[in-house]
Coordinates of C-alpha atoms in Angstrom, one line a residue:
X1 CA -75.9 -36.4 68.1
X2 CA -72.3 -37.4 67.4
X3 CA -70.8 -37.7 64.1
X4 CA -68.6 -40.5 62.7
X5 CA -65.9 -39.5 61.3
X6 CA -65.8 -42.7 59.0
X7 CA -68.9 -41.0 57.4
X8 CA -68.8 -37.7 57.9
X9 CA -67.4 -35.5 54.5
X10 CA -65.8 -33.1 56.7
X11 CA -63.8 -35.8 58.6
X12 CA -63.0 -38.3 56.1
X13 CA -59.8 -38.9 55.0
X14 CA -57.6 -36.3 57.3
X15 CA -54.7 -37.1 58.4
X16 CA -54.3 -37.7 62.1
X17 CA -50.5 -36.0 63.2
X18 CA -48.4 -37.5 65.6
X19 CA -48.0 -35.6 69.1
X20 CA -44.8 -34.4 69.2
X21 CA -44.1 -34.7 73.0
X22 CA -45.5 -38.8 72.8
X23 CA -43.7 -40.0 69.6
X24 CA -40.3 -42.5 70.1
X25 CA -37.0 -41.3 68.8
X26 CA -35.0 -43.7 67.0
X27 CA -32.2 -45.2 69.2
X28 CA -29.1 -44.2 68.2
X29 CA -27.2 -46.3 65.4
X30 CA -25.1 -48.8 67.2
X31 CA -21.4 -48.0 67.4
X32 CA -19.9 -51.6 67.2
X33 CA -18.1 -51.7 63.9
X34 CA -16.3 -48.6 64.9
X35 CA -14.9 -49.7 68.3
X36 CA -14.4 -53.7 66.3
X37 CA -12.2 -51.1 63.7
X38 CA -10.1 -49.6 66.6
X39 CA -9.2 -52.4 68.7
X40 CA -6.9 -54.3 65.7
X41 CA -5.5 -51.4 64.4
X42 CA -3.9 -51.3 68.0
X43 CA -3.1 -54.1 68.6
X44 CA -1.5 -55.1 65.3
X45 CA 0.4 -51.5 65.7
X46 CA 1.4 -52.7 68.9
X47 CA 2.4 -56.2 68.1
X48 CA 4.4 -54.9 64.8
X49 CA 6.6 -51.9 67.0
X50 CA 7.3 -54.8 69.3
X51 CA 8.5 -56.9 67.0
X52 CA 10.6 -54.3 65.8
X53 CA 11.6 -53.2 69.2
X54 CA 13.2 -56.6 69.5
X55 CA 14.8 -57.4 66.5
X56 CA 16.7 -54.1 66.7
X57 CA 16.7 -52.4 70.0
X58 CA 17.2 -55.7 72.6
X59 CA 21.0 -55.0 73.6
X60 CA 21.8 -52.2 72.6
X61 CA 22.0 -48.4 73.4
X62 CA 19.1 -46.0 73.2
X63 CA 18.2 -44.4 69.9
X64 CA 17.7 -40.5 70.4
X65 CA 14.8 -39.1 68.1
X66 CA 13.7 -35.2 67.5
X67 CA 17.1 -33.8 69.2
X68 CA 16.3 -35.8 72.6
X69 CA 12.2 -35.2 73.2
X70 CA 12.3 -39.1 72.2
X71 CA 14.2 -41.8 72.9
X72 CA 13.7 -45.9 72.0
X73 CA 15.3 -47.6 75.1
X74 CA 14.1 -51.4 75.1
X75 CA 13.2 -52.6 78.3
X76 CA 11.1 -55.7 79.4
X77 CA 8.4 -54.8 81.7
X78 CA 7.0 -57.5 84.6
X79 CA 4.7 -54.7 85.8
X80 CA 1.7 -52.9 84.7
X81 CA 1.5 -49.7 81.8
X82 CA 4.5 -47.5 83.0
X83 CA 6.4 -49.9 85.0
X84 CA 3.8 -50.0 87.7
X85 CA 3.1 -53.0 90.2
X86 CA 6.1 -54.4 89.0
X87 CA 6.2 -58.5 89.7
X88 CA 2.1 -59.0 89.6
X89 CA 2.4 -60.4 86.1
X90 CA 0.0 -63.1 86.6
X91 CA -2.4 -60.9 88.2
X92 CA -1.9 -58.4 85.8
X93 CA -2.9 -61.2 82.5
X94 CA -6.3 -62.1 84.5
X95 CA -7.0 -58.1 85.2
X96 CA -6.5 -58.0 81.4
X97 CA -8.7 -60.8 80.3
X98 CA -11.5 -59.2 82.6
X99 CA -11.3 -55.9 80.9
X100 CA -11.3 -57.5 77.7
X101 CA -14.6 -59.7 78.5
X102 CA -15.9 -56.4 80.2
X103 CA -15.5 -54.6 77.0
X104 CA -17.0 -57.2 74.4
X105 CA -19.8 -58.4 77.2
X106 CA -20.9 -54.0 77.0
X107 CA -20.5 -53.7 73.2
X108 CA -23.6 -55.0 72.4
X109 CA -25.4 -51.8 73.8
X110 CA -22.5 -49.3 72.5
X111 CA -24.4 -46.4 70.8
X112 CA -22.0 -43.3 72.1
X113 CA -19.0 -42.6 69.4
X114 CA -17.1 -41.2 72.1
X115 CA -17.0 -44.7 74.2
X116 CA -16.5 -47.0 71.1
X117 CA -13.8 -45.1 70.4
X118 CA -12.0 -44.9 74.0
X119 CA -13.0 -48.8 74.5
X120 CA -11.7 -49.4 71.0
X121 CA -8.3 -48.0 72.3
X122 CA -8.2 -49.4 75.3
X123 CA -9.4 -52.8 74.1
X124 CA -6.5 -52.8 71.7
X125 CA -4.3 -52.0 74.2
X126 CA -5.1 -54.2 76.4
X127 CA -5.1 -57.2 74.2
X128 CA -1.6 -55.9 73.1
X129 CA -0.3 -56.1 76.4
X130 CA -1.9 -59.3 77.3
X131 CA -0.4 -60.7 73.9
X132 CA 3.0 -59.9 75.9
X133 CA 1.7 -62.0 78.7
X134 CA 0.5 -64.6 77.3
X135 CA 3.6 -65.8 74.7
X136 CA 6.8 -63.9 76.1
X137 CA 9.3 -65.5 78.4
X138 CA 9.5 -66.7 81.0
X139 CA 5.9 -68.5 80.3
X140 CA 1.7 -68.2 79.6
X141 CA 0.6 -65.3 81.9
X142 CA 3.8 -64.3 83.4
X143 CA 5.3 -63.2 80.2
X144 CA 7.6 -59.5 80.2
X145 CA 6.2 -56.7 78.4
X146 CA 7.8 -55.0 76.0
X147 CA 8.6 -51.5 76.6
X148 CA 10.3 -48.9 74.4
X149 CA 9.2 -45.4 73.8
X150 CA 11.1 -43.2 76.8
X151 CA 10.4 -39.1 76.8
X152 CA 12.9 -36.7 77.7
X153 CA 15.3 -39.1 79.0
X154 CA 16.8 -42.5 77.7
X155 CA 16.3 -44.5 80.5
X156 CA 12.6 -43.5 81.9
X157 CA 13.9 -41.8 84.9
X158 CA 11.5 -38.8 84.1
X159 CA 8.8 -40.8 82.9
X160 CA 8.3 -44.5 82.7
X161 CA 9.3 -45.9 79.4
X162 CA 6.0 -47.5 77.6
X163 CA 4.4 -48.6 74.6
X164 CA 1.7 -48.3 71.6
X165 CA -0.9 -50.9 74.5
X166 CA 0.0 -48.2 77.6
X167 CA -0.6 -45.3 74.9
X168 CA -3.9 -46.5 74.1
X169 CA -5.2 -48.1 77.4
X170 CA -4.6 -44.2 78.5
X171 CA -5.8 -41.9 75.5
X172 CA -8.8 -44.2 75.9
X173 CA -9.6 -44.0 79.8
X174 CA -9.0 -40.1 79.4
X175 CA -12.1 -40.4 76.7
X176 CA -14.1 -42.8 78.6
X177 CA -13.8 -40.2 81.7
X178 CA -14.4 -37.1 79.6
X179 CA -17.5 -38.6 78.4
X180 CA -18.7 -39.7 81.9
X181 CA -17.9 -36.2 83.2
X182 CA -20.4 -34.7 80.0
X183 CA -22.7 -37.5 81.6
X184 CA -22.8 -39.4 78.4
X185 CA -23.8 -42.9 78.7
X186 CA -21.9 -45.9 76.6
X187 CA -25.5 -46.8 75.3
X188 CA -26.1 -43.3 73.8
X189 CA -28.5 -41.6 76.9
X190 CA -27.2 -38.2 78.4
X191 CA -28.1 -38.1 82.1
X192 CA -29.7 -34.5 82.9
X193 CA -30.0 -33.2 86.0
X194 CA -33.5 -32.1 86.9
X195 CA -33.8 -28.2 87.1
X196 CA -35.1 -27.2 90.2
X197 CA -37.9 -24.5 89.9
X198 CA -37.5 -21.4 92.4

């Protein structure tokens, strides 16, 4: 005869624990306002040294900083971060405006701290650059961007002179490919590979 636990003394009113191995986990807290907290601090560093940049390094000879490791040698850029494909400036703006779309279109699922924070810095730099396209000379999306910061030597012979956008475009992809390497996923997940029994 079976017993019903709604009546039975010895079954009534005991709690009924979870399984372990079948209960959800939480999805991991979403990592939005921390890439949205990134990005303009960028950019508006960018936009600022620019500025700067301008008003008192156009026309003039470079500024040496820490006995020669730095220099600030102004130089207007047609090209991409580090002087590369030089003369593809209007390519170059609609690359940028892809990225950025790219970027806010993925945000929604960001949950990893590691990718907000490389897409925060390469968002900012890209928008800094693309600010450079948009509203320098000679005109909208084939504007010169600004470049200033030279290592080593004054005039970028060792290394291309750049900028506070090509800085974090690059500290950004180099987090965005460490965290692919540790197979950490821009939504949170960790892909594991399957252990093969012997």
């Amino acid at each position: 005869m079976s017993t019903d636990p709604n009546t039975d003394p010895e079954h009534r009113d005991v709690p009924v624990e979870p399984d372990p191995g079948t209960a959800q986990q939480p999805p991991p807290q979403s990592r939005v306002a921390l890439l949205a907290a990134i990005a303009p601090v960028v950019l508006a560093l960018d936009v600022a040294t620019k500025v700067a940049a301008v008003a008192e390094l156009e026309g003039r000879e470079p500024v040496e900083l820490f006995g020669g490791l730095v220099y600030l040698s102004f130089l207007r850029n047609s090209g991409a971060a580090f002087g590369l494909a030089e003369g593809w400036t209007v390519i170059l703006a609609l690359i940028a405006f892809g990225v950025v779309g790219f970027i806010l279109w993925i945000a929604r699922k960001l949950r990893s701290v590691g990718w907000a924070v490389g897409l925060g810095l390469v968002l900012g730099g890209a928008l800094g650059n693309l600010v450079d396209r948009v509203f320098r000379s000679p005109g909208p999306l084939r504007g010169h961007v600004v470049d200033f910061i030279s290592v080593v030597e004054p005039y970028g012979t060792f290394f291309p002179v750049f900028n506070i956008a090509d800085s974090g475009i690059c500290v950004g992809g180099a987090i965005i490919v460490i965290m692919a390497a540790m197979q950490r996923d821009y939504d949170g997940t960790r892909h594991v590979k399957p252990v093969k029994n012997a």
